[in-house]
Structures are given as structure tokens and as C-alpha cells.
Amino acid sequence: MRCRRPGAARSCAACCATSRPARRRWAGRKEALRPREAGHVRVYWCGVTVYSRTHVGHARAFVSADVLVRYLLARGLRVTFVRNFTDIDDKMIRRAADEGITVAALAEREIAAFHADVRRVGCLPPTHEPRATEHIVLMLDLSRTLVAQGVAYPTPDGSVYFRVRRFAGYGKLSHRRLEDMEVGEEIDPAKEDPHDFALWKGAKPGEPTWESPWGPGRPGWHLECSAMSAHYLGQPFDVHGGGSDLVFPHHENEIAQSEAVASVPLADLWVHNGMITFGSDKMSKSLGNVLSIADATDRVPGEALRLLFYGTHYRAPLDFGPGRLEEAARSLERLYEALARADDLAGRSLAPIPPAGALTGPLSPFLEEFAATMDDDLNAAKALGLVFDRLRELNRTCDAADRSAALAARDDLTRAGAVLGLFAEAPAAFLDAARSRGQRRAGLTTAEIEAAIAARNDARHRKDFRAADTIRERLREQGILLEDAPTGTVWRAG
């Protein structure tokens, strides 16, 4: 995946496992990613603020992280993966007040919903999943140190601000100059400089608070991630990630406060996935143009969302245009249909495998090329093209009833699927579920579909091709697609 080192940039891949180069895009050369501890990669990914349901924009970020972790595991590395929850924030306070519940109750509800959502898209659980409110002591310790160093200062209302101009490297991640940065419309008059940002926010009526040396208050957003990443991963660690909308100010501020206190880099590499857009607008809760993960995965399997994401390089914007989700679902069904054919030829269903070690040991030519593609900036878009090429080979071997070649292709796809988070279900069960979804959308029973197919077959037998085409088209309009195979006509949801 594409990563940035403050002041430069390089791409991140599992080349640390294989010594393959990752593309250093901004510097114009390739450079290997090497973990600070041999065989162990430490990753921190900024999680969600739990004030409402997660949407497919969040899903893209977490699938991007998941693919990174899966690939590192597949290459035989140990991974410590931390993904946090921000469970105290202005938005949470407003939402809880609107609903007449406590912030803590809101957090519990939305964290439970989040866990259900990430399971829907097949994300592996993180090693650690810290909540901000459970680490207040760490945040106070960090704030005290920064104040003692003169890099931060308290204000009369009990807040603490970071002196941005005291950190010489401010702007090195986002490549912004301080003098070019805009400041918000509402500026605390107690700030020494409009660019200074809050480490600790003094108490306001009706808000949750914790005691501090400066009076009751609550932590600032940026402080949370600095404290929790250092606690679970140390400093510096290997990879820090999140959406590209976090580069500034969140990640820039994390760097400033963490590196000011420790005098070493916060993280070696930075990973940022692109945003999902509807036309020219970013998908955003504030804009009201969101599709929740729950709603999306009610329409299609969670793996279809992953397939849609992989069609565009993870760091590029992805336009969520009409029909793209359903198109991805149809592509996913084609993959599962090929796997089902291989299982039929083998006389048994091959179980999915976990990602750990999936790309170690002797590899087939396909898996060698797949691994090399993923090594180069985690290029899942190109890797997916290889998967579909192998799919076509699998179908040809099934047509020829070449059991050995079909099983070899099936094994290749199973291993690639472990890296991409695909093929977690038994093909027969997946296809049955897909048909059931299609029937519900079409409002047809299996008996009605089979009767229509029988009527079409009768029309074809009578050479009444106009009637046969009419039946096929009517079913297509209802979301049922017919495919004529040597063994007979089969149907699937369209």
C-alpha cells in the first residue's frame, strides 16, 4: 500500500517479507519496507468515532487495512494490528443529547453495530481495539510532558493547547506550509496562535469530564491516537494508516505531539486510502449521501463490496456510481460458480484457508505473479485481474474434465482469496443464498422460475424462438438471468 514518510514518501507492501521493492512514488525510486523487528510488523489504523452507523466509505478504509494485514500474514509475518475507537467527541455529545441517552450508552450501541458491520465485510479482528475513554491516564501523562517541555500550554478555561510553531517539522506529512494553512472561523481567544490545536478541552456544562491538573475536561481527538499507539506499539512503529481525509489535520497533529515528546518518528510509513465519491462529492455523514454497510450488505454479499473496492487502486478515489454494487455481486457469483464446478469435479468441497502462511513455501507460477503484484504497492486491482485470468483457466479445465488441473487452479484461487478476503463461504451455500436473494427481489418462487424455464425449453423445442426470447427477457427484467449450458439451462440472480 502507498505509504508516506514525513518529508518523503514511499509505498508500503509486504516486500519486508520477501525483500521485493515497494514503489517510492514521490522520490522516484523503489525501496524495501523492513520492519523494525525482524518478522514482526506493527500497524496502527485510525478507527471510527462511534456516533452513528458506519458507511461504505468506512468499509473501504477498513478493507484496505485488512488486505494489508492479510498479505503480511500470508507472507509469514507476525502482525500486531491496533484499530481504535474514539468514544468521546463533540459529535457524540450532540447525538447523545439529541437522543436523550448518555455518551457511554451511545458508544456501546454503536460499537456493537460496528463489530457487526466489519464482520459483514469479512475483516479480521485487530490484535487490540482500544477505546479512548479507557486510556485517559495515558493522555494526561502525554499532555503533562508536553506542557513541562514548553511545547504546550494551559489556558484559563482548563484547556491545553499545542504550540504548533514550536514543532519545526509541522506540515511535513501533508506538505503544507504553516503560513498557507487556513484556520477555523471560531478561534478560542485564549490561544497564543490560531494554528494551535487542543490536547485537552476544558469542561463545558453537560459534557462528560475527567479530572486533570488543569481542571475537569476531556481529551482532544489527536491526543487519543498518539497515546494509544505509543502504548500498544511503542514509538516508532512500522505503519500508520487511515483515510486520506485524515492526513491533515489529524495525522499531522499526531506527528507533532508524538515526535515533540519522544524526539523520534511516530511511524516509519503512512498509508492513506482514497475516498468514495458520489459524482463529485465525497461520501460523508455530514453531506447525507451515505450508504451504510448494513444496507449495502442487505443488497449484496459483503465480499461483493470488497470486489468493488479492489477494482480501483486503494489510494485512488472510487466513484460509487449506479449499478456498480450489483455488477460486483454478479462478478462474485461468477467466481463462486467456477469454484463450485471444481468442487463438483473433485467430488468434495474444499474449505477456505486462513491467510497466515498462504503465500509461503513453493508457489505456483500464478501465486508467484500474484505475490509480486501485491508486493508492488499492494496492487489489488491488478491482482484481481490475475484472479479472473485464473478463473477462465479453471473453467477451461472443468470443461475438459481435467481434475488435476482444476484442483490446482482451485487451490491457487483459494490462496489468493485468503489474501483478498474472498471465498470464505462454501460455493454451493453461497450460490444458494445468491439465488434466494434474487428470488426475493424478483418476487418469484423457485417453482415459478423452474416453470418459466420449462416453458422456454418447450418453446425452443417447438422452434418458437420469439416466445422463448420473450420468457427469457421477462425473467431478466425481474432480475433472473438464464444461462444455457451443455447440461441444461441454469439460472442466477442478475
Short mmCIF file of C-alpha atoms in Angstrom, two decimals:
data_model
loop_
_atom_site.label_atom_id
_atom_site.label_comp_id
_atom_site.label_asym_id
_atom_site.label_seq_id
_atom_site.Cartn_x
_atom_site.Cartn_y
_atom_site.Cartn_z
CA MET A 1 0.00 0.00 0.00
CA ARG A 2 1.12 3.53 -0.59
CA CYS A 3 2.83 4.97 2.43
CA ARG A 4 4.34 8.27 3.28
CA ARG A 5 7.35 9.01 5.36
CA PRO A 6 7.21 12.63 6.55
CA GLY A 7 9.41 14.68 4.28
CA ALA A 8 9.43 11.96 1.64
CA ALA A 9 7.19 9.13 0.58
CA ARG A 10 7.34 5.51 -0.21
CA SER A 11 4.89 2.77 -0.89
CA CYS A 12 4.17 0.02 1.55
CA ALA A 13 3.95 -3.61 0.58
CA ALA A 14 4.80 -6.90 2.16
CA CYS A 15 8.16 -6.60 0.49
CA CYS A 16 9.52 -6.70 4.02
CA ALA A 17 8.85 -10.42 3.86
CA THR A 18 10.49 -11.02 0.52
CA SER A 19 12.92 -8.12 0.01
CA ARG A 20 10.90 -7.10 -3.04
CA PRO A 21 10.87 -3.35 -3.63
CA ALA A 22 7.91 -1.14 -2.91
CA ARG A 23 7.48 1.84 -5.16
CA ARG A 24 8.69 5.06 -3.60
CA ARG A 25 6.32 7.14 -5.64
CA TRP A 26 7.26 10.66 -4.62
CA ALA A 27 11.00 10.04 -4.50
CA GLY A 28 11.03 8.32 -7.88
CA ARG A 29 12.63 5.05 -6.82
CA LYS A 30 11.72 1.77 -5.17
CA GLU A 31 12.68 0.96 -1.62
CA ALA A 32 12.15 -2.13 0.51
CA LEU A 33 9.94 -1.92 3.56
CA ARG A 34 11.69 -3.51 6.54
CA PRO A 35 10.06 -3.91 9.94
CA ARG A 36 11.98 -2.58 12.91
CA GLU A 37 11.65 -6.00 14.50
CA ALA A 38 12.51 -8.83 12.13
CA GLY A 39 9.45 -10.84 11.17
CA HIS A 40 7.03 -8.60 13.08
CA VAL A 41 5.06 -5.67 11.65
CA ARG A 42 3.26 -3.22 13.93
CA VAL A 43 0.29 -1.39 12.38
CA TYR A 44 -1.98 1.33 13.80
CA TRP A 45 -5.14 2.25 11.90
CA CYS A 46 -7.38 5.15 12.89
CA GLY A 47 -10.82 3.80 13.70
CA VAL A 48 -14.23 5.43 13.80
CA THR A 49 -15.93 7.97 16.02
CA VAL A 50 -18.85 5.89 17.22
CA TYR A 51 -21.78 8.29 16.92
CA SER A 52 -23.69 6.61 14.06
CA ARG A 53 -23.63 3.60 11.75
CA THR A 54 -20.62 3.06 9.54
CA HIS A 55 -20.95 3.52 5.79
CA VAL A 56 -19.22 2.05 2.75
CA GLY A 57 -16.60 4.80 2.87
CA HIS A 58 -15.54 3.45 6.26
CA ALA A 59 -15.69 -0.06 4.82
CA ARG A 60 -13.15 0.87 2.16
CA ALA A 61 -10.73 2.13 4.80
CA PHE A 62 -11.05 -0.97 6.94
CA VAL A 63 -10.87 -3.35 3.98
CA SER A 64 -7.67 -1.54 2.90
CA ALA A 65 -6.22 -2.18 6.35
CA ASP A 66 -7.49 -5.75 6.31
CA VAL A 67 -5.79 -6.53 2.99
CA LEU A 68 -2.52 -5.12 4.31
CA VAL A 69 -2.73 -7.31 7.42
CA ARG A 70 -3.83 -10.38 5.46
CA TYR A 71 -0.99 -10.02 2.99
CA LEU A 72 1.63 -9.60 5.69
CA LEU A 73 0.27 -12.71 7.42
CA ALA A 74 0.21 -14.61 4.14
CA ARG A 75 3.89 -13.83 3.67
CA GLY A 76 4.67 -15.42 7.01
CA LEU A 77 4.99 -12.30 9.15
CA ARG A 78 3.61 -11.71 12.61
CA VAL A 79 1.36 -8.64 12.78
CA THR A 80 0.26 -6.56 15.73
CA PHE A 81 -2.70 -4.59 14.45
CA VAL A 82 -4.30 -1.83 16.52
CA ARG A 83 -7.55 -0.12 15.48
CA ASN A 84 -9.04 2.34 17.96
CA PHE A 85 -12.45 3.71 18.85
CA THR A 86 -13.00 7.40 19.50
CA ASP A 87 -15.78 7.17 22.07
CA ILE A 88 -15.77 10.78 23.32
CA ASP A 89 -16.16 13.61 20.82
CA ASP A 90 -18.27 16.68 20.02
CA LYS A 91 -20.44 14.71 17.57
CA MET A 92 -21.07 12.01 20.14
CA ILE A 93 -22.04 14.56 22.77
CA ARG A 94 -24.54 16.19 20.40
CA ARG A 95 -26.01 12.87 19.24
CA ALA A 96 -26.41 11.55 22.79
CA ALA A 97 -28.14 14.78 23.84
CA ASP A 98 -30.49 14.59 20.84
CA GLU A 99 -31.45 11.02 21.75
CA GLY A 100 -31.66 11.65 25.47
CA ILE A 101 -29.07 9.00 26.36
CA THR A 102 -25.57 9.08 27.82
CA VAL A 103 -22.47 9.25 25.66
CA ALA A 104 -21.40 5.91 27.14
CA ALA A 105 -24.69 4.26 26.12
CA LEU A 106 -24.36 5.67 22.60
CA ALA A 107 -20.82 4.31 22.38
CA GLU A 108 -21.85 0.82 23.49
CA ARG A 109 -24.65 0.68 20.94
CA GLU A 110 -22.57 1.92 18.03
CA ILE A 111 -19.53 -0.22 18.85
CA ALA A 112 -21.74 -3.31 18.80
CA ALA A 113 -23.14 -2.18 15.43
CA PHE A 114 -19.61 -1.53 14.14
CA HIS A 115 -18.50 -5.04 15.04
CA ALA A 116 -21.47 -6.46 13.14
CA ASP A 117 -20.62 -4.28 10.14
CA VAL A 118 -16.94 -5.26 9.88
CA ARG A 119 -17.93 -8.91 10.17
CA ARG A 120 -20.27 -8.39 7.21
CA VAL A 121 -17.30 -7.38 5.03
CA GLY A 122 -15.04 -10.12 6.38
CA CYS A 123 -12.42 -8.07 8.23
CA LEU A 124 -10.09 -9.89 10.59
CA PRO A 125 -10.31 -8.71 14.21
CA PRO A 126 -7.47 -6.43 15.34
CA THR A 127 -4.94 -7.51 17.93
CA HIS A 128 -6.01 -4.60 20.13
CA GLU A 129 -9.11 -2.39 19.86
CA PRO A 130 -8.65 0.35 22.48
CA ARG A 131 -11.28 2.90 23.42
CA ALA A 132 -10.19 6.46 24.09
CA THR A 133 -12.08 6.71 27.38
CA GLU A 134 -10.17 3.73 28.76
CA HIS A 135 -6.82 5.46 28.26
CA ILE A 136 -7.34 8.91 29.78
CA VAL A 137 -4.38 8.47 32.17
CA LEU A 138 -2.02 7.96 29.22
CA MET A 139 -3.35 11.10 27.54
CA LEU A 140 -2.88 13.16 30.69
CA ASP A 141 0.69 11.89 31.04
CA LEU A 142 1.45 12.90 27.47
CA SER A 143 -0.12 16.33 27.95
CA ARG A 144 1.81 16.93 31.19
CA THR A 145 5.08 16.10 29.47
CA LEU A 146 4.38 18.47 26.58
CA VAL A 147 3.46 21.28 28.99
CA ALA A 148 6.64 20.65 31.00
CA GLN A 149 8.68 20.86 27.80
CA GLY A 150 7.09 24.19 26.90
CA VAL A 151 5.59 22.75 23.72
CA ALA A 152 2.07 23.02 25.13
CA TYR A 153 0.33 25.49 27.44
CA PRO A 154 -2.81 25.57 29.62
CA THR A 155 -5.45 28.28 29.31
CA PRO A 156 -7.71 29.77 31.99
CA ASP A 157 -10.70 27.61 31.00
CA GLY A 158 -8.77 24.41 31.76
CA SER A 159 -7.84 23.58 28.16
CA VAL A 160 -4.34 22.70 26.97
CA TYR A 161 -3.06 23.67 23.52
CA PHE A 162 -0.08 22.51 21.48
CA ARG A 163 2.25 25.27 20.26
CA VAL A 164 2.42 24.41 16.58
CA ARG A 165 5.28 26.83 15.88
CA ARG A 166 7.46 25.05 18.46
CA PHE A 167 7.49 21.93 16.27
CA ALA A 168 9.80 22.60 13.34
CA GLY A 169 8.51 19.71 11.25
CA TYR A 170 4.86 20.74 11.27
CA GLY A 171 3.37 20.16 7.81
CA LYS A 172 5.91 17.56 6.69
CA LEU A 173 3.31 14.82 6.13
CA SER A 174 0.72 16.94 4.33
CA HIS A 175 3.37 19.11 2.64
CA ARG A 176 1.65 22.28 3.82
CA ARG A 177 3.36 25.42 4.97
CA LEU A 178 2.05 26.89 8.19
CA GLU A 179 1.65 30.32 6.66
CA ASP A 180 -0.59 28.85 3.95
CA MET A 181 -2.89 26.99 6.35
CA GLU A 182 -6.37 28.31 6.97
CA VAL A 183 -7.79 28.46 10.47
CA GLY A 184 -11.37 27.84 11.54
CA GLU A 185 -13.95 30.58 11.90
CA GLU A 186 -14.29 30.04 15.66
CA ILE A 187 -10.96 30.72 17.37
CA ASP A 188 -10.51 30.44 21.12
CA PRO A 189 -9.24 33.88 22.20
CA ALA A 190 -7.09 32.14 24.82
CA LYS A 191 -4.96 30.58 22.08
CA GLU A 192 -1.50 32.06 21.62
CA ASP A 193 -1.69 31.27 17.91
CA PRO A 194 -4.78 30.49 15.79
CA HIS A 195 -2.99 27.39 14.44
CA ASP A 196 -2.50 25.82 17.88
CA PHE A 197 -4.66 22.74 18.49
CA ALA A 198 -6.26 21.27 21.61
CA LEU A 199 -4.65 18.47 23.55
CA TRP A 200 -7.19 18.77 26.36
CA LYS A 201 -10.55 20.55 26.33
CA GLY A 202 -11.79 22.31 29.44
CA ALA A 203 -15.16 21.24 30.83
CA LYS A 204 -18.42 22.58 29.43
CA PRO A 205 -21.84 22.19 31.08
CA GLY A 206 -23.47 18.84 30.42
CA GLU A 207 -20.39 17.18 28.92
CA PRO A 208 -18.59 14.09 30.28
CA THR A 209 -15.37 15.11 32.04
CA TRP A 210 -12.30 13.66 33.70
CA GLU A 211 -10.09 15.29 36.30
CA SER A 212 -6.78 16.75 35.15
CA PRO A 213 -4.04 19.00 36.56
CA TRP A 214 -5.80 21.90 34.78
CA GLY A 215 -9.29 21.10 35.99
CA PRO A 216 -12.05 18.83 34.65
CA GLY A 217 -12.20 18.27 30.90
CA ARG A 218 -11.84 15.71 28.15
CA PRO A 219 -9.15 14.74 25.62
CA GLY A 220 -8.70 16.19 22.15
CA TRP A 221 -9.09 13.85 19.19
CA HIS A 222 -5.45 13.92 18.07
CA LEU A 223 -4.11 13.21 21.55
CA GLU A 224 -6.07 9.96 21.76
CA CYS A 225 -4.28 8.26 18.87
CA SER A 226 -0.81 9.39 19.94
CA ALA A 227 -1.31 7.99 23.43
CA MET A 228 -2.86 4.69 22.37
CA SER A 229 -0.47 3.93 19.51
CA ALA A 230 2.56 4.51 21.75
CA HIS A 231 1.06 2.34 24.49
CA TYR A 232 0.33 -0.67 22.29
CA LEU A 233 3.06 -0.41 19.66
CA GLY A 234 5.83 1.76 21.06
CA GLN A 235 7.43 4.57 19.09
CA PRO A 236 8.38 4.45 16.32
CA PHE A 237 6.25 1.68 14.86
CA ASP A 238 6.07 0.42 11.30
CA VAL A 239 2.84 1.53 9.60
CA HIS A 240 0.18 4.10 10.47
CA GLY A 241 -2.94 4.28 8.32
CA GLY A 242 -6.34 5.77 7.73
CA GLY A 243 -8.42 7.57 5.14
CA SER A 244 -6.81 10.29 3.05
CA ASP A 245 -9.10 12.82 4.73
CA LEU A 246 -7.09 12.27 7.93
CA VAL A 247 -3.73 13.43 6.54
CA PHE A 248 -4.47 16.95 7.72
CA PRO A 249 -5.03 17.90 10.41
CA HIS A 250 -5.34 14.63 12.33
CA HIS A 251 -2.21 12.77 11.29
CA GLU A 252 -0.19 15.96 11.04
CA ASN A 253 -1.12 16.79 14.62
CA GLU A 254 -0.39 13.27 15.81
CA ILE A 255 3.11 13.55 14.40
CA ALA A 256 3.66 16.92 16.05
CA GLN A 257 2.66 15.90 19.56
CA SER A 258 4.22 12.41 19.46
CA GLU A 259 7.54 13.45 17.96
CA ALA A 260 7.80 16.53 20.18
CA VAL A 261 7.62 14.36 23.28
CA ALA A 262 9.76 11.42 22.08
CA SER A 263 12.19 13.04 19.59
CA VAL A 264 11.86 10.01 17.29
CA PRO A 265 9.45 9.39 14.39
CA LEU A 266 5.91 8.39 15.27
CA ALA A 267 5.74 5.83 12.45
CA ASP A 268 8.00 4.85 9.60
CA LEU A 269 5.32 4.68 6.93
CA TRP A 270 1.91 6.23 6.40
CA VAL A 271 -0.92 4.58 4.47
CA HIS A 272 -3.93 6.53 3.22
CA ASN A 273 -6.80 5.08 1.22
CA GLY A 274 -8.78 7.20 -1.23
CA MET A 275 -12.29 8.44 -0.59
CA ILE A 276 -15.52 7.07 -2.04
CA THR A 277 -17.45 9.63 -4.05
CA PHE A 278 -20.94 10.06 -5.47
CA GLY A 279 -20.22 12.08 -8.57
CA SER A 280 -18.02 14.95 -7.39
CA ASP A 281 -18.92 14.70 -3.69
CA LYS A 282 -17.12 12.67 -1.04
CA MET A 283 -19.33 10.16 0.75
CA SER A 284 -19.84 11.75 4.13
CA LYS A 285 -22.30 11.59 7.01
CA SER A 286 -22.29 15.38 7.14
CA LEU A 287 -23.35 15.58 3.46
CA GLY A 288 -26.08 12.98 3.94
CA ASN A 289 -25.05 10.95 0.89
CA VAL A 290 -24.06 7.77 2.70
CA LEU A 291 -24.89 4.13 2.11
CA SER A 292 -24.49 2.20 5.33
CA ILE A 293 -22.56 -1.06 5.39
CA ALA A 294 -25.68 -2.76 6.75
CA ASP A 295 -27.86 -1.51 3.87
CA ALA A 296 -25.22 -2.37 1.26
CA THR A 297 -24.77 -5.90 2.57
CA ASP A 298 -28.51 -6.43 2.71
CA ARG A 299 -28.44 -5.91 -1.06
CA VAL A 300 -25.31 -7.91 -1.88
CA PRO A 301 -22.81 -10.15 -0.04
CA GLY A 302 -20.07 -8.38 1.87
CA GLU A 303 -17.48 -9.92 -0.44
CA ALA A 304 -19.08 -8.02 -3.33
CA LEU A 305 -18.17 -4.77 -1.57
CA ARG A 306 -14.57 -5.97 -1.34
CA LEU A 307 -14.59 -6.87 -5.03
CA LEU A 308 -15.90 -3.40 -5.86
CA PHE A 309 -13.13 -1.77 -3.81
CA TYR A 310 -10.43 -3.88 -5.49
CA GLY A 311 -11.47 -2.68 -8.92
CA THR A 312 -9.78 0.67 -8.16
CA HIS A 313 -6.33 1.08 -6.62
CA TYR A 314 -6.80 1.61 -2.89
CA ARG A 315 -5.29 5.11 -2.85
CA ALA A 316 -7.37 6.44 -5.75
CA PRO A 317 -10.87 7.91 -5.38
CA LEU A 318 -13.64 5.41 -6.10
CA ASP A 319 -16.89 6.63 -7.64
CA PHE A 320 -19.84 4.70 -6.25
CA GLY A 321 -21.96 5.04 -9.36
CA PRO A 322 -25.38 3.45 -10.01
CA GLY A 323 -25.28 -0.29 -10.53
CA ARG A 324 -21.65 -0.78 -9.51
CA LEU A 325 -22.53 -2.73 -6.39
CA GLU A 326 -24.79 -5.13 -8.29
CA GLU A 327 -22.16 -5.50 -11.02
CA ALA A 328 -19.61 -6.53 -8.39
CA ALA A 329 -22.10 -9.05 -6.98
CA ARG A 330 -22.53 -10.63 -10.42
CA SER A 331 -18.74 -10.89 -10.80
CA LEU A 332 -18.51 -12.52 -7.40
CA GLU A 333 -21.13 -15.07 -8.40
CA ARG A 334 -19.10 -15.98 -11.49
CA LEU A 335 -16.10 -16.65 -9.27
CA TYR A 336 -18.12 -18.85 -6.93
CA GLU A 337 -19.72 -20.69 -9.85
CA ALA A 338 -16.27 -21.65 -11.11
CA LEU A 339 -15.25 -22.84 -7.65
CA ALA A 340 -18.46 -24.89 -7.45
CA ARG A 341 -17.61 -26.55 -10.77
CA ALA A 342 -14.19 -27.51 -9.43
CA ASP A 343 -15.77 -28.90 -6.27
CA ASP A 344 -18.19 -30.96 -8.35
CA LEU A 345 -15.29 -32.33 -10.38
CA ALA A 346 -13.36 -33.15 -7.22
CA GLY A 347 -16.38 -34.72 -5.56
CA ARG A 348 -15.91 -32.62 -2.44
CA SER A 349 -15.95 -29.00 -1.30
CA LEU A 350 -12.56 -27.52 -0.44
CA ALA A 351 -12.62 -25.45 2.73
CA PRO A 352 -11.34 -21.85 2.79
CA ILE A 353 -7.95 -21.34 4.42
CA PRO A 354 -6.76 -18.62 6.82
CA PRO A 355 -4.37 -16.01 5.44
CA ALA A 356 -1.42 -16.91 7.69
CA GLY A 357 1.23 -18.59 5.55
CA ALA A 358 -0.96 -18.73 2.43
CA LEU A 359 1.88 -17.36 0.28
CA THR A 360 4.84 -19.16 1.85
CA GLY A 361 6.76 -22.17 0.62
CA PRO A 362 6.86 -23.24 -3.04
CA LEU A 363 4.35 -21.22 -5.05
CA SER A 364 2.71 -21.91 -8.38
CA PRO A 365 3.50 -19.53 -11.26
CA PHE A 366 0.13 -17.86 -10.70
CA LEU A 367 0.80 -17.30 -7.00
CA GLU A 368 4.31 -16.02 -7.74
CA GLU A 369 2.84 -13.40 -10.06
CA PHE A 370 0.01 -12.65 -7.63
CA ALA A 371 2.51 -12.10 -4.80
CA ALA A 372 4.75 -9.91 -6.95
CA THR A 373 1.75 -7.78 -7.89
CA MET A 374 0.70 -7.35 -4.28
CA ASP A 375 4.30 -6.59 -3.33
CA ASP A 376 4.20 -3.56 -5.62
CA ASP A 377 2.08 -1.06 -3.67
CA LEU A 378 -0.50 -3.71 -2.72
CA ASN A 379 -1.95 -3.52 -6.20
CA ALA A 380 -5.14 -5.47 -5.54
CA ALA A 381 -6.68 -4.05 -8.73
CA LYS A 382 -4.06 -5.76 -10.88
CA ALA A 383 -4.07 -8.85 -8.67
CA LEU A 384 -7.83 -9.15 -9.19
CA GLY A 385 -7.22 -9.22 -12.95
CA LEU A 386 -4.90 -12.19 -12.40
CA VAL A 387 -7.63 -13.89 -10.36
CA PHE A 388 -10.11 -13.58 -13.23
CA ASP A 389 -7.50 -14.89 -15.68
CA ARG A 390 -7.06 -17.93 -13.44
CA LEU A 391 -10.85 -18.23 -13.23
CA ARG A 392 -11.03 -18.59 -17.00
CA GLU A 393 -8.34 -21.28 -16.86
CA LEU A 394 -10.32 -23.08 -14.17
CA ASN A 395 -13.44 -23.08 -16.32
CA ARG A 396 -11.47 -24.48 -19.28
CA THR A 397 -10.06 -27.31 -17.16
CA CYS A 398 -13.55 -28.08 -15.87
CA ASP A 399 -14.86 -28.14 -19.44
CA ALA A 400 -12.13 -30.67 -20.26
CA ALA A 401 -12.84 -32.63 -17.05
CA ASP A 402 -9.14 -32.29 -16.18
CA ARG A 403 -9.47 -32.96 -12.46
CA SER A 404 -5.81 -32.42 -11.56
CA ALA A 405 -5.53 -29.08 -13.37
CA ALA A 406 -8.88 -27.93 -11.98
CA LEU A 407 -7.81 -28.69 -8.42
CA ALA A 408 -4.52 -26.84 -8.93
CA ALA A 409 -6.41 -23.77 -10.17
CA ARG A 410 -8.89 -24.13 -7.31
CA ASP A 411 -6.02 -24.16 -4.80
CA ASP A 412 -4.50 -21.05 -6.39
CA LEU A 413 -7.78 -19.17 -6.13
CA THR A 414 -8.32 -20.33 -2.55
CA ARG A 415 -4.91 -18.95 -1.52
CA ALA A 416 -5.45 -15.68 -3.36
CA GLY A 417 -8.88 -15.44 -1.74
CA ALA A 418 -7.32 -15.79 1.71
CA VAL A 419 -5.26 -12.66 0.97
CA LEU A 420 -8.14 -10.69 -0.54
CA GLY A 421 -10.76 -11.81 1.97
CA LEU A 422 -12.77 -13.67 -0.69
CA PHE A 423 -14.27 -17.17 -0.94
CA ALA A 424 -14.93 -17.52 2.77
CA GLU A 425 -18.13 -19.50 2.08
CA ALA A 426 -18.69 -22.92 0.58
CA PRO A 427 -19.54 -22.28 -3.10
CA ALA A 428 -22.77 -24.29 -3.06
CA ALA A 429 -24.04 -22.46 0.03
CA PHE A 430 -23.03 -19.09 -1.39
CA LEU A 431 -24.84 -19.72 -4.68
CA ASP A 432 -27.97 -20.96 -2.90
CA ALA A 433 -28.02 -17.74 -0.86
CA ALA A 434 -27.49 -15.65 -4.01
CA ARG A 435 -30.44 -17.34 -5.66
CA SER A 436 -32.61 -16.74 -2.61
CA ARG A 437 -31.74 -13.03 -2.68
CA GLY A 438 -32.57 -12.90 -6.37
CA GLN A 439 -35.91 -14.61 -5.81
CA ARG A 440 -36.84 -12.17 -3.06
CA ARG A 441 -36.03 -9.22 -5.30
CA ALA A 442 -37.94 -10.75 -8.20
CA GLY A 443 -40.88 -11.85 -6.07
CA LEU A 444 -40.73 -15.33 -7.60
CA THR A 445 -40.60 -18.78 -6.06
CA THR A 446 -38.22 -21.48 -7.24
CA ALA A 447 -41.19 -23.38 -8.67
CA GLU A 448 -42.25 -20.32 -10.71
CA ILE A 449 -38.75 -19.84 -12.09
CA GLU A 450 -38.41 -23.52 -12.97
CA ALA A 451 -41.84 -23.44 -14.64
CA ALA A 452 -40.75 -20.47 -16.76
CA ILE A 453 -37.57 -22.31 -17.76
CA ALA A 454 -39.61 -25.38 -18.70
CA ALA A 455 -41.96 -23.23 -20.81
CA ARG A 456 -38.97 -21.64 -22.54
CA ASN A 457 -37.42 -25.04 -23.23
CA ASP A 458 -40.72 -26.21 -24.71
CA ALA A 459 -40.87 -23.13 -26.95
CA ARG A 460 -37.31 -23.74 -28.12
CA HIS A 461 -38.15 -27.37 -28.84
CA ARG A 462 -41.07 -26.16 -30.98
CA LYS A 463 -38.67 -23.66 -32.61
CA ASP A 464 -40.81 -20.80 -31.35
CA PHE A 465 -37.75 -18.71 -30.59
CA ARG A 466 -39.72 -15.48 -30.25
CA ALA A 467 -41.71 -16.98 -27.36
CA ALA A 468 -38.51 -18.39 -25.83
CA ASP A 469 -36.83 -14.98 -26.03
CA THR A 470 -39.89 -13.31 -24.51
CA ILE A 471 -39.75 -15.62 -21.48
CA ARG A 472 -36.02 -15.05 -21.08
CA GLU A 473 -36.42 -11.27 -21.32
CA ARG A 474 -39.31 -11.23 -18.85
CA LEU A 475 -37.19 -13.11 -16.31
CA ARG A 476 -34.24 -10.79 -16.97
CA GLU A 477 -36.42 -7.76 -16.23
CA GLN A 478 -37.30 -9.40 -12.91
CA GLY A 479 -33.63 -9.92 -12.07
CA ILE A 480 -33.32 -13.59 -13.07
CA LEU A 481 -30.68 -14.44 -15.68
CA LEU A 482 -30.73 -17.68 -17.68
CA GLU A 483 -27.61 -19.40 -18.97
CA ASP A 484 -27.75 -22.30 -21.40
CA ALA A 485 -25.14 -24.93 -20.56
CA PRO A 486 -24.45 -28.37 -22.07
CA THR A 487 -26.20 -29.92 -19.08
CA GLY A 488 -29.26 -27.68 -19.38
CA THR A 489 -30.46 -24.19 -18.52
CA VAL A 490 -29.37 -22.74 -15.19
CA TRP A 491 -30.46 -19.50 -13.58
CA ARG A 492 -28.91 -16.97 -11.26
CA ALA A 493 -29.81 -13.62 -9.78
CA GLY A 494 -28.96 -10.69 -12.01
#
